[in-house]
XYZ file of C-alpha atoms in Angstrom:
779
model
C 105.577 93.881 104.104
C 103.641 92.731 101.039
C 105.361 89.831 99.287
C 105.455 91.428 95.874
C 106.757 88.302 94.187
C 103.133 87.117 93.926
C 102.080 90.510 92.499
C 103.425 90.701 88.926
C 104.170 94.169 87.550
C 101.465 94.786 84.947
C 100.389 98.166 83.583
C 96.593 97.933 83.934
C 95.891 95.492 86.732
C 96.902 94.273 90.145
C 97.119 90.496 90.056
C 97.710 88.238 93.048
C 98.939 84.938 91.636
C 98.705 82.971 94.891
C 96.879 83.461 98.160
C 98.903 84.663 101.132
C 96.904 83.993 104.293
C 99.353 85.947 106.456
C 98.679 89.049 104.365
C 94.907 88.820 104.064
C 94.260 92.104 105.868
C 96.655 94.006 103.630
C 95.276 92.519 100.424
C 91.720 93.193 101.581
C 92.668 96.874 101.461
C 94.411 96.605 98.078
C 91.448 94.810 96.507
C 88.786 97.070 98.061
C 86.100 98.386 95.719
C 84.245 101.643 96.245
C 82.484 104.486 94.528
C 82.635 106.986 97.403
C 79.202 105.948 98.693
C 79.654 102.173 99.066
C 82.937 100.586 100.130
C 83.571 96.828 100.074
C 86.842 95.528 101.480
C 88.403 92.802 99.368
C 87.357 89.984 101.685
C 87.083 86.475 100.292
C 83.568 85.734 99.061
C 82.986 83.035 101.664
C 83.882 85.478 104.438
C 86.455 83.322 106.181
C 89.332 83.480 106.744
C 89.555 87.261 106.941
C 91.713 90.023 108.326
C 89.164 92.795 108.837
C 85.667 92.294 107.452
C 84.329 95.581 106.195
C 81.407 97.118 104.347
C 81.132 100.893 104.655
C 78.881 103.738 103.608
C 80.336 107.201 103.109
C 79.531 109.429 106.086
C 77.837 106.732 108.152
C 79.309 106.637 111.632
C 78.814 105.959 115.302
C 79.765 108.131 118.268
C 82.097 107.037 121.046
C 83.527 108.671 124.160
C 86.922 110.377 123.996
C 88.964 109.444 127.077
C 91.096 112.094 128.793
C 93.466 111.766 131.716
C 92.624 115.399 132.526
C 89.737 117.378 131.129
C 90.290 120.774 129.541
C 88.121 123.566 128.234
C 87.339 123.178 124.549
C 88.208 119.491 124.381
C 85.661 117.546 122.317
C 83.721 115.093 124.465
C 82.934 112.460 121.856
C 84.510 111.057 118.754
C 83.100 109.567 115.595
C 84.002 106.225 114.052
C 83.123 104.567 110.792
C 81.180 101.357 111.353
C 81.060 98.245 109.244
C 77.471 97.839 108.150
C 75.438 94.984 106.694
C 77.735 92.713 104.689
C 76.316 91.651 101.337
C 79.540 90.219 99.911
C 79.016 86.861 101.588
C 78.418 83.852 99.327
C 79.194 80.600 101.112
C 79.650 77.371 99.161
C 79.263 73.828 100.442
C 80.613 70.976 98.318
C 79.023 67.669 99.333
C 78.302 69.253 102.730
C 81.874 70.531 103.227
C 82.282 74.324 103.279
C 84.733 75.852 100.842
C 87.466 77.090 103.162
C 90.873 77.791 101.633
C 92.567 76.651 104.851
C 91.384 73.091 104.340
C 91.363 70.631 101.481
C 93.620 71.317 98.503
C 93.710 74.831 97.047
C 95.147 73.961 93.619
C 94.856 77.445 92.143
C 93.935 80.887 93.458
C 94.193 84.180 91.634
C 92.649 87.598 92.139
C 92.794 90.436 89.606
C 91.847 94.063 90.140
C 91.229 95.367 86.614
C 91.829 99.124 86.602
C 90.071 99.669 83.257
C 87.064 97.429 83.878
C 86.613 98.435 87.513
C 86.143 94.836 88.615
C 87.724 92.391 91.047
C 87.914 88.872 89.596
C 88.718 85.766 91.597
C 89.487 82.347 90.102
C 90.120 79.279 92.214
C 90.214 75.494 91.980
C 89.653 73.653 95.217
C 89.377 70.025 96.199
C 87.484 69.268 99.363
C 88.991 67.006 102.058
C 86.699 64.299 100.665
C 88.127 64.680 97.171
C 85.378 66.660 95.407
C 86.864 69.260 93.014
C 85.229 72.525 91.923
C 86.218 75.602 89.993
C 84.837 78.953 91.212
C 84.969 82.243 89.331
C 83.629 85.432 90.871
C 83.554 88.985 89.540
C 82.710 91.871 91.857
C 82.018 95.538 91.121
C 80.809 98.664 92.907
C 79.053 100.743 90.294
C 80.191 104.224 89.295
C 76.957 104.809 87.353
C 74.484 103.428 89.937
C 75.494 105.100 93.192
C 73.677 102.631 95.471
C 74.590 99.406 93.657
C 77.238 96.704 93.956
C 77.078 93.374 92.152
C 78.750 89.965 92.189
C 78.764 87.281 89.510
C 79.380 83.875 91.121
C 79.944 80.779 88.999
C 80.617 77.214 90.174
C 81.669 74.281 88.017
C 81.941 70.652 89.108
C 85.263 69.300 87.808
C 84.778 65.541 88.316
C 81.929 63.291 89.379
C 78.455 64.351 90.337
C 78.788 66.948 93.071
C 76.172 68.214 95.496
C 76.377 71.986 95.724
C 74.747 74.278 98.263
C 75.241 77.999 97.732
C 74.225 80.454 100.477
C 74.012 84.121 99.511
C 73.691 86.286 102.612
C 73.186 89.706 104.150
C 74.736 89.801 107.619
C 74.675 92.699 110.103
C 76.834 93.098 113.208
C 79.686 90.901 112.040
C 82.343 90.340 114.653
C 85.154 92.871 114.199
C 88.683 93.117 115.612
C 88.653 95.146 118.859
C 88.659 98.845 117.903
C 90.355 100.065 121.076
C 91.780 99.012 124.421
C 89.300 101.388 126.076
C 86.274 99.234 127.068
C 83.904 102.203 126.636
C 84.973 102.614 123.020
C 84.709 98.882 122.381
C 81.220 98.821 123.875
C 80.095 101.669 121.628
C 81.356 99.966 118.461
C 80.479 96.335 119.220
C 77.218 95.287 117.560
C 76.473 98.912 116.626
C 73.384 98.134 114.531
C 69.882 97.692 115.961
C 67.386 95.782 113.821
C 64.398 97.817 112.616
C 62.581 95.677 110.066
C 63.069 93.124 107.316
C 61.325 92.170 104.102
C 61.791 89.362 101.591
C 60.605 87.993 98.292
C 61.450 84.930 96.207
C 64.857 86.194 95.098
C 66.083 88.526 97.837
C 65.555 90.542 100.970
C 65.922 93.996 102.534
C 67.147 94.626 106.079
C 66.773 97.934 107.908
C 68.937 98.824 110.916
C 69.741 101.876 113.027
C 73.026 102.803 114.646
C 72.767 102.755 118.431
C 74.180 106.178 119.230
C 73.695 108.334 116.143
C 70.327 106.821 115.207
C 71.175 106.704 111.508
C 68.883 104.493 109.441
C 70.518 101.993 107.080
C 68.908 99.961 104.338
C 70.675 96.972 102.755
C 69.077 94.829 100.091
C 69.956 91.890 97.847
C 68.388 90.424 94.751
C 69.528 87.617 92.467
C 69.581 86.630 88.822
C 69.892 82.878 88.348
C 71.331 80.538 85.701
C 70.547 77.148 87.262
C 69.783 73.593 86.285
C 66.089 72.774 86.429
C 66.652 70.526 89.427
C 67.870 73.391 91.618
C 65.962 74.129 94.843
C 65.723 77.701 96.226
C 64.919 78.771 99.788
C 64.685 82.152 101.541
C 65.144 82.879 105.222
C 65.199 86.251 106.995
C 65.960 87.159 110.608
C 66.743 90.433 112.387
C 70.470 90.499 111.559
C 70.698 88.279 108.534
C 68.967 87.163 105.372
C 69.853 84.129 103.300
C 69.041 82.860 99.827
C 69.971 79.180 99.510
C 70.390 77.184 96.309
C 70.800 73.393 96.391
C 71.611 71.362 93.273
C 73.619 68.393 92.067
C 76.010 69.271 89.258
C 77.390 66.723 86.859
C 81.057 66.880 85.859
C 81.546 69.991 83.695
C 78.140 71.420 84.616
C 77.909 74.954 86.016
C 75.586 77.170 87.965
C 75.780 80.962 87.966
C 74.229 83.511 90.261
C 74.378 87.271 89.878
C 73.932 88.938 93.247
C 72.733 92.547 93.220
C 73.274 94.667 96.308
C 71.794 98.060 97.178
C 72.560 100.370 100.102
C 71.187 103.606 101.425
C 71.215 105.552 104.672
C 69.849 108.730 106.189
C 69.659 110.603 109.445
C 66.281 112.145 108.650
C 64.300 110.014 106.191
C 61.657 107.497 107.260
C 61.844 103.709 107.228
C 59.483 103.359 104.254
C 61.522 105.928 102.311
C 64.816 104.100 102.861
C 63.251 100.705 102.142
C 61.720 101.992 98.928
C 64.999 103.630 97.892
C 66.835 100.326 98.267
C 64.072 98.446 96.442
C 64.107 100.933 93.573
C 67.879 100.667 93.232
C 67.633 96.874 93.019
C 64.922 97.119 90.378
C 67.039 99.514 88.324
C 70.072 97.213 88.574
C 67.961 94.199 87.645
C 66.762 96.051 84.557
C 70.353 96.714 83.524
C 71.426 93.145 84.149
C 74.965 92.013 84.810
C 76.196 92.725 81.286
C 74.727 96.212 81.394
C 76.379 97.012 84.717
C 79.745 95.746 83.475
C 79.468 97.730 80.250
C 78.535 100.933 82.069
C 81.424 100.435 84.486
C 83.866 100.128 81.584
C 82.443 103.186 79.842
C 82.738 105.271 83.015
C 86.351 104.248 83.442
C 87.151 104.799 79.770
C 85.978 108.394 80.208
C 88.021 108.763 83.387
C 91.263 107.412 81.951
C 90.879 109.568 78.838
C 91.286 112.621 81.042
C 93.429 111.272 83.873
C 95.858 108.593 82.700
C 99.578 108.858 83.327
C 101.810 106.893 80.971
C 105.475 106.152 81.680
C 108.289 104.596 79.727
C 111.299 103.193 81.554
C 109.686 102.474 84.932
C 107.027 99.734 84.810
C 106.818 99.517 88.632
C 105.884 103.189 88.964
C 103.569 102.848 85.949
C 101.495 100.185 87.675
C 101.574 102.004 91.008
C 100.432 105.406 89.750
C 97.459 103.886 87.904
C 96.591 101.841 90.966
C 96.673 105.055 93.001
C 94.559 107.008 90.524
C 91.960 104.240 90.481
C 91.613 104.282 94.261
C 91.512 108.080 94.384
C 88.647 107.958 91.882
C 86.922 105.314 94.024
C 87.236 107.528 97.104
C 85.300 110.433 95.645
C 83.475 109.549 92.432
C 80.033 109.256 94.072
C 80.756 110.571 97.570
C 78.285 113.368 96.788
C 78.648 115.775 99.684
C 80.100 113.280 102.126
C 83.601 113.409 103.535
C 86.437 111.775 101.617
C 88.254 109.965 104.408
C 92.016 109.554 104.682
C 91.524 105.846 104.005
C 88.636 106.317 101.606
C 86.237 103.430 102.184
C 88.960 100.773 102.175
C 89.259 100.142 105.917
C 88.666 101.439 109.447
C 92.006 103.265 109.795
C 91.935 106.715 111.451
C 88.365 105.836 112.508
C 87.205 106.741 109.014
C 88.044 110.423 109.549
C 88.724 113.088 106.955
C 91.692 115.393 107.570
C 93.424 118.147 105.631
C 94.752 115.307 103.460
C 91.571 115.598 101.391
C 91.973 119.252 100.372
C 95.761 119.144 100.350
C 96.470 116.027 98.313
C 93.321 114.312 97.001
C 91.396 117.314 95.665
C 94.255 118.620 93.484
C 94.001 115.348 91.538
C 90.207 115.261 91.416
C 90.001 118.948 90.472
C 92.031 118.334 87.330
C 90.591 114.922 86.423
C 87.080 114.551 87.903
C 86.110 118.138 88.790
C 82.538 117.296 89.811
C 83.911 115.050 92.574
C 86.118 117.892 93.847
C 83.100 120.200 93.826
C 81.086 117.710 95.871
C 83.890 117.431 98.431
C 83.926 121.215 98.847
C 80.131 121.229 99.133
C 80.561 118.811 102.056
C 82.869 121.315 103.747
C 80.264 123.995 103.178
C 77.584 121.746 104.668
C 79.478 121.614 107.979
C 80.182 125.347 108.033
C 77.717 126.023 110.860
C 79.513 123.485 113.059
C 82.815 125.150 112.214
C 81.366 128.506 113.218
C 80.220 127.074 116.544
C 83.647 125.556 117.126
C 85.268 128.939 116.514
C 82.996 130.498 119.142
C 83.987 127.842 121.671
C 87.613 128.718 120.980
C 86.966 132.442 121.366
C 87.568 133.110 117.664
C 85.622 134.605 114.792
C 84.646 132.966 111.541
C 84.897 129.201 111.204
C 87.319 126.730 112.790
C 87.109 123.574 110.719
C 87.822 120.314 112.551
C 91.205 118.652 112.323
C 89.582 115.247 112.009
C 85.929 114.401 111.569
C 83.277 112.461 109.713
C 80.179 114.591 110.260
C 81.720 117.992 111.046
C 82.407 117.822 114.771
C 85.981 118.023 116.030
C 87.118 114.519 116.992
C 90.761 115.109 117.902
C 91.550 114.372 121.516
C 95.064 115.854 121.396
C 95.239 119.623 121.048
C 98.839 120.032 119.733
C 98.312 117.557 116.874
C 94.650 118.449 116.414
C 92.894 121.748 116.939
C 96.165 123.691 117.032
C 96.760 122.700 113.393
C 94.595 125.598 112.253
C 96.166 125.436 108.792
C 93.327 123.073 107.807
C 91.214 126.214 107.315
C 93.693 127.687 104.822
C 94.043 124.339 103.095
C 90.280 124.322 102.483
C 90.449 127.877 101.168
C 93.321 126.898 98.865
C 91.268 123.991 97.507
C 88.391 126.401 96.845
C 90.686 128.678 94.881
C 92.236 125.850 92.885
C 88.789 124.548 91.966
C 87.682 128.017 90.823
C 90.830 128.501 88.757
C 90.542 125.067 87.097
C 86.814 125.160 86.316
C 85.746 128.818 86.159
C 82.628 127.632 87.984
C 80.970 131.001 88.514
C 77.932 129.654 90.385
C 80.111 127.783 92.878
C 82.319 130.833 93.391
C 79.331 133.066 94.069
C 77.166 130.725 96.137
C 79.660 128.491 97.992
C 83.278 129.492 97.535
C 83.015 133.056 98.770
C 81.364 132.006 102.026
C 84.090 129.447 102.756
C 86.769 132.030 101.969
C 85.182 134.756 104.091
C 84.623 132.606 107.164
C 88.133 131.108 107.075
C 89.597 134.605 106.593
C 87.732 135.804 109.664
C 89.320 133.009 111.672
C 92.824 134.159 110.673
C 92.121 137.783 111.477
C 91.013 136.846 115.003
C 93.788 134.271 115.517
C 96.619 136.512 114.349
C 97.773 139.879 115.702
C 100.040 142.831 114.824
C 103.038 143.528 117.006
C 104.155 147.042 117.920
C 106.208 147.217 114.713
C 103.224 146.389 112.512
C 104.229 142.808 111.659
C 101.378 140.312 111.692
C 101.960 137.077 113.649
C 100.100 133.808 114.216
C 101.291 132.189 117.436
C 100.793 128.845 119.181
C 99.860 126.765 116.156
C 100.977 123.463 114.677
C 101.990 123.309 111.033
C 102.103 120.180 108.886
C 105.114 118.936 110.893
C 103.564 117.368 113.977
C 106.974 117.085 115.676
C 107.013 120.886 115.997
C 103.804 121.704 117.830
C 102.429 124.957 119.232
C 104.954 127.051 117.347
C 104.947 130.768 116.621
C 104.908 132.013 113.038
C 105.010 128.684 111.237
C 105.989 129.714 107.707
C 103.573 127.371 105.965
C 100.642 128.454 108.157
C 101.446 132.153 107.830
C 101.826 132.071 104.047
C 98.692 129.986 103.601
C 96.735 132.276 105.932
C 97.910 135.295 103.928
C 96.820 133.580 100.713
C 93.441 132.840 102.328
C 93.005 136.495 103.322
C 93.869 137.771 99.841
C 91.571 135.218 98.213
C 88.678 136.233 100.443
C 89.189 139.900 99.617
C 89.327 139.139 95.894
C 86.133 137.048 96.091
C 84.336 139.945 97.785
C 85.413 142.259 94.974
C 84.092 139.790 92.397
C 80.757 139.439 94.218
C 80.030 142.663 96.142
C 76.378 141.826 96.750
C 77.257 138.450 98.256
C 79.938 140.124 100.363
C 77.339 142.521 101.661
C 75.026 139.616 102.494
C 77.886 138.051 104.485
C 78.419 141.270 106.430
C 81.807 142.126 104.945
C 82.501 145.869 105.054
C 85.410 147.945 103.684
C 87.144 148.020 107.073
C 87.208 144.205 107.252
C 88.528 143.960 103.686
C 91.321 146.390 104.473
C 92.198 144.488 107.639
C 92.554 141.267 105.655
C 94.798 142.901 103.057
C 96.924 144.574 105.715
C 97.469 141.324 107.630
C 98.402 139.455 104.455
C 100.840 142.160 103.413
C 102.626 142.303 106.791
C 102.728 138.615 107.713
C 105.835 137.420 109.539
C 108.091 135.021 107.608
C 110.956 133.857 109.879
C 114.368 133.719 108.191
C 117.712 132.632 109.626
C 120.191 135.099 108.131
C 123.249 133.208 109.358
C 122.103 129.994 107.637
C 120.389 131.700 104.695
C 117.340 129.469 105.079
C 113.826 130.048 106.257
C 113.130 128.908 109.795
C 110.216 126.482 109.749
C 108.803 128.505 112.633
C 110.212 131.213 114.868
C 113.296 129.852 116.654
C 113.283 126.459 114.931
C 116.836 126.694 113.604
C 118.262 127.275 117.091
C 116.757 124.059 118.503
C 119.042 121.129 119.262
C 119.875 118.716 116.454
C 118.333 115.256 116.749
C 120.534 112.226 116.124
C 118.539 109.440 114.478
C 121.376 106.902 114.499
C 120.061 103.741 116.107
C 116.535 105.188 116.370
C 113.367 103.212 115.787
C 110.781 104.688 113.458
C 108.263 106.178 113.708
C 109.878 108.273 116.407
C 106.627 109.132 118.189
C 106.399 105.523 119.388
C 109.817 105.572 121.089
C 110.743 109.229 121.780
C 108.920 111.590 124.197
C 107.049 114.342 122.428
C 108.735 116.914 124.672
C 112.082 116.034 123.136
C 110.724 115.976 119.607
C 109.062 119.366 120.074
C 112.391 120.885 121.181
C 114.529 119.417 118.389
C 115.250 120.109 114.737
C 113.539 116.946 113.529
C 110.551 116.997 111.163
C 107.932 114.288 111.015
C 107.082 115.385 107.492
C 107.681 118.094 104.932
C 106.528 121.429 106.355
C 108.725 124.265 105.102
C 109.071 122.311 101.850
C 105.288 122.259 101.515
C 105.366 126.060 101.768
C 107.899 126.066 98.916
C 105.544 123.878 96.877
C 102.181 125.550 97.477
C 103.448 129.108 97.910
C 106.369 128.946 95.523
C 105.921 132.533 94.394
C 107.113 133.658 97.839
C 110.589 132.157 97.384
C 113.473 132.590 94.954
C 115.152 129.664 93.209
C 118.110 130.088 95.574
C 115.766 130.061 98.583
C 114.255 126.794 97.401
C 117.607 125.115 96.795
C 119.002 126.072 100.226
C 115.792 125.198 102.067
C 115.542 121.796 100.393
C 119.171 121.126 101.318
C 118.625 122.133 104.946
C 115.304 120.361 105.636
C 116.065 117.160 103.734
C 118.685 116.511 106.420
C 116.104 116.875 109.197
C 112.955 115.216 107.807
C 112.387 111.596 108.892
C 109.161 110.951 106.935
C 107.238 109.379 109.785
C 104.146 110.526 107.886
C 102.809 109.146 104.623
C 102.197 112.759 103.504
C 105.871 113.624 103.209
C 107.341 111.781 100.218
C 105.058 113.535 97.724
C 106.189 117.031 98.681
C 109.832 116.007 98.843
C 109.524 114.468 95.373
C 108.046 117.659 93.901
C 110.566 120.003 95.482
C 113.606 117.797 94.837
C 112.571 117.700 91.185
C 112.180 121.467 91.048
C 115.645 122.183 92.465
C 117.312 119.603 90.235
C 117.711 116.508 92.434
C 115.844 114.397 89.914
C 117.104 110.986 90.992
C 116.207 111.676 94.612
C 112.787 112.872 93.445
C 112.369 109.610 91.550
C 113.015 107.641 94.744
C 110.461 109.709 96.645
C 107.896 109.221 93.867
C 108.334 105.468 94.276
C 107.849 105.726 98.021
C 104.621 107.713 97.645
C 103.250 105.401 94.970
C 104.210 102.096 96.601
C 103.218 102.891 100.175
C 100.362 100.370 100.041
C 101.459 98.014 97.276
C 104.538 97.295 99.397
C 102.933 98.168 102.766
C 105.914 100.421 103.504
C 104.514 101.662 106.818
C 103.240 98.268 107.949
C 99.704 99.574 108.453
C 98.022 98.848 105.134
C 95.743 96.349 106.859
C 93.573 99.226 108.124
C 93.080 100.788 104.700
C 94.934 102.570 101.928
C 96.671 105.963 102.182
C 94.614 108.101 99.798
C 96.803 111.188 100.142
C 99.975 109.319 99.281
C 98.310 107.518 96.369
C 97.111 110.871 95.054
C 100.566 112.235 95.777
C 102.135 109.812 93.318
C 100.236 111.703 90.599
C 101.503 115.012 92.015
C 105.078 113.712 92.115
C 104.905 112.979 88.389
C 102.703 115.812 87.105
C 103.901 118.615 89.396
C 107.377 117.197 90.009
C 108.652 115.904 86.664
C 105.978 117.708 84.621
C 106.706 120.916 86.506
C 103.045 121.914 86.504
C 101.993 124.932 88.564
C 98.964 127.234 88.565
C 99.783 130.942 88.287
C 97.090 133.621 88.221
C 94.546 131.287 86.687
C 96.919 129.814 84.111
C 98.812 126.553 83.994
C 102.587 126.684 83.686
C 104.976 123.815 82.959
C 108.699 123.370 83.478
C 109.377 119.661 82.803
C 112.472 117.592 83.590
C 112.729 113.799 83.795
C 115.031 111.602 85.874
C 117.274 109.162 84.059
C 115.010 106.207 84.904
C 111.979 107.647 83.072
C 112.398 108.155 79.339
C 108.885 109.376 78.584
C 106.031 110.857 80.590
C 102.546 111.492 79.259
C 99.612 112.765 81.265
C 96.208 114.288 80.730
C 94.192 116.805 82.722
C 91.108 118.982 82.430
C 91.279 122.766 82.611
C 88.241 125.019 82.173
C 86.403 122.510 80.042
C 89.344 121.704 77.791
C 91.464 118.570 77.825
C 95.243 118.936 77.859
C 97.546 116.128 76.687
C 101.249 116.311 77.475
C 104.091 114.266 76.051
C 107.511 114.756 77.691
C 110.883 113.219 76.908
C 114.360 114.314 77.974
C 114.715 116.455 74.849
C 111.302 118.058 74.353
C 107.768 118.522 75.662
C 104.605 118.704 73.576
C 101.244 120.076 74.666
C 97.980 119.362 72.830
C 94.587 120.951 73.510
C 91.273 119.167 72.936
C 87.653 120.262 73.484
C 88.645 123.911 73.897
C 91.404 126.508 73.696
C 94.087 126.774 76.364
C 96.543 129.467 77.409
C 99.696 128.057 79.007
C 102.924 129.424 80.392
C 105.773 127.416 78.905
C 109.276 128.389 79.952
C 107.889 131.715 81.143
C 106.338 132.458 77.749
C 102.581 132.745 77.278
C 101.356 130.335 74.598
C 97.827 130.265 73.162
C 96.914 126.686 72.278
C 93.805 126.493 70.048
C 91.723 123.338 70.332
C 93.220 120.549 68.246
C 96.678 122.136 68.071
C 100.032 121.083 69.522
C 102.909 123.201 70.764
C 106.361 121.717 71.344
C 109.271 123.181 73.303
C 112.878 122.036 73.553
C 114.168 121.050 76.990
C 117.650 121.509 78.414
C 119.068 119.411 81.252
C 118.186 120.787 84.687
C 121.195 121.829 86.773
C 121.029 121.757 90.562
C 122.487 124.695 92.485
C 123.650 122.371 95.286
C 124.671 118.699 95.482
C 121.940 116.183 96.433
C 121.470 116.366 100.225
C 121.657 113.391 102.588
C 118.727 112.341 104.753
C 118.804 111.585 108.491
C 120.631 108.307 109.182
C 118.355 105.425 108.390
C 115.817 107.504 106.465
C 117.132 107.699 102.907
C 114.443 106.627 100.425
C 115.017 103.306 98.735
C 116.262 103.374 95.168
C 113.468 102.917 92.604
C 112.597 99.286 91.947
C 113.476 97.918 88.545
């Protein structure tokens, strides 16, 4: 667990007031900087000590074998893993020949601050060497939102007493030693020293190194340049080898004298471009950054974030812990996709090697709803990445004997990388999740060109998958059998409600897109018979319901399974309980039926929702980080506002408190995005209905005011909610909203206010499985 006593609760920054060596890996994730293209873990500048050193480029990966005890038809043969590439963060400091190492000497002060408005990581320390020489070091690090290929570090050293000999070594280092990625020696061999030197170049102030990945053959360029503020007596040297480059500065500082170096970093990679092209790209990026200078880069970073927060900020009164956490989450969600530009947004973003750097349905299900309504261009780019791997998805469908496209459960470059069918390929709902993200983007942006050129093709090919995967029984009901829904403790089920409803939505959306764009539909080979088949399947889809319990069965037969007693259990259950027992029990790893209530709410009555929440809350153990968000939203909707507040805290604090004890490998982007959903969709009651936004707000007792902003079809909506009323203001365009079921036209610049009445729950707050109740919100 993160020792949060050294992390004060502050609304616009994450500040670590003292250095915890035992938690370095976790804080490296928390302090990671990224723009979606470049990712720098929050390692100490001098590189050691460290938890997991990491520098990543979006989409760059290596292949590795997938081990199987028994082979099977359709199993993928190789996986993909993110690799840590050339590290440019390293700046080593020697004080009278002794290296600055926080484990030795006297660390008198150490503070790091992640500034969520400036987009910078600042580090201040005072250190006395074992020989008694004292220095103050201040570093500021950023990964630029405006210069996609650029990161920069300002490094300043001051001698505190006596004349002090200083040697500063600024480095690029490839093939850093990493923690073992796997117990399988074949996997370790593939990912150990994955970069092969290609060429190097240097000048008086920097260097460029080119490498290729061993297996995938991807070409990587990494370059550094420097801007100096040095005493005249300083001596500079350059040295370049295959796997490292070093700029060395040697100088004697008098007491109170300082030196400052601004280190500029540039990265690029390609699977098709030539060595000169990549080298020149990196060189050009460095030249552009040098022209901007440090002050220019910092100013542009602040301006980019000012624009982001103007349309994305969430403001709370009454809960400062959640206030800090939701802004922290929004900042990292922005970092995950701002400049990803048609590369996958991984489940961990670019904050660590967790999940091998793979993207899952988390992206479309949890991250894109936030980006669509705050940074729509980033959501568009993420969907363009899905479109770019469409041919691979078509080939995968053919292998599986299906039509259309079967998108991978987990991947970096489009190939299926899941080695376990029940919790991988069988989770076909990823296809409907992508289609749902396409529809939400279209509704929020009215992007006609995207709908015509990209969206319709994604909708058609995913619809074709469902038509071939499902079937009609002799009574005319349409079924989808042998699939895994969001709950991975209920695998290979028949008629999973979430999957069936999402597939039906996908089919209807594809048919509607073809009606909007008949010429494109013709180009894609869609004929009237196929359209009618889609509509018929959607209209007759099976939705299991347990009449005796008056709840929906998560999948056919689920409510007759044995109950699972969690008393005395260790969590997560999959580490201590055989999957065979989990699959045959009424125990849910994560919200599944509740997610159907959330995303397909129009298919359920208010009474349905209340009874289903009551039933499944008692059976959901939240062994997945994806669960708390959905439970927060649905508990809020049915009136369990205090329980929803606790779930919102869990989603928001998953990494700040390391609640699942795995934050060392990177942050949980879906849960961080889900904190926004818990507030905006849960307490704000926001839903999208037929291309319009609707709101039904209600606040828990611990939040006295909630304000949030979002973008809808070019306009900016500001909300202001208290327990008594809710106000909605339109900027930059007119908006039509549904407020309390009433259609309201909101001209640009106007405000509409509605009175709120306390929300009444139909049923008492339900208990959770023993040992799995969410913690009360922190105060």
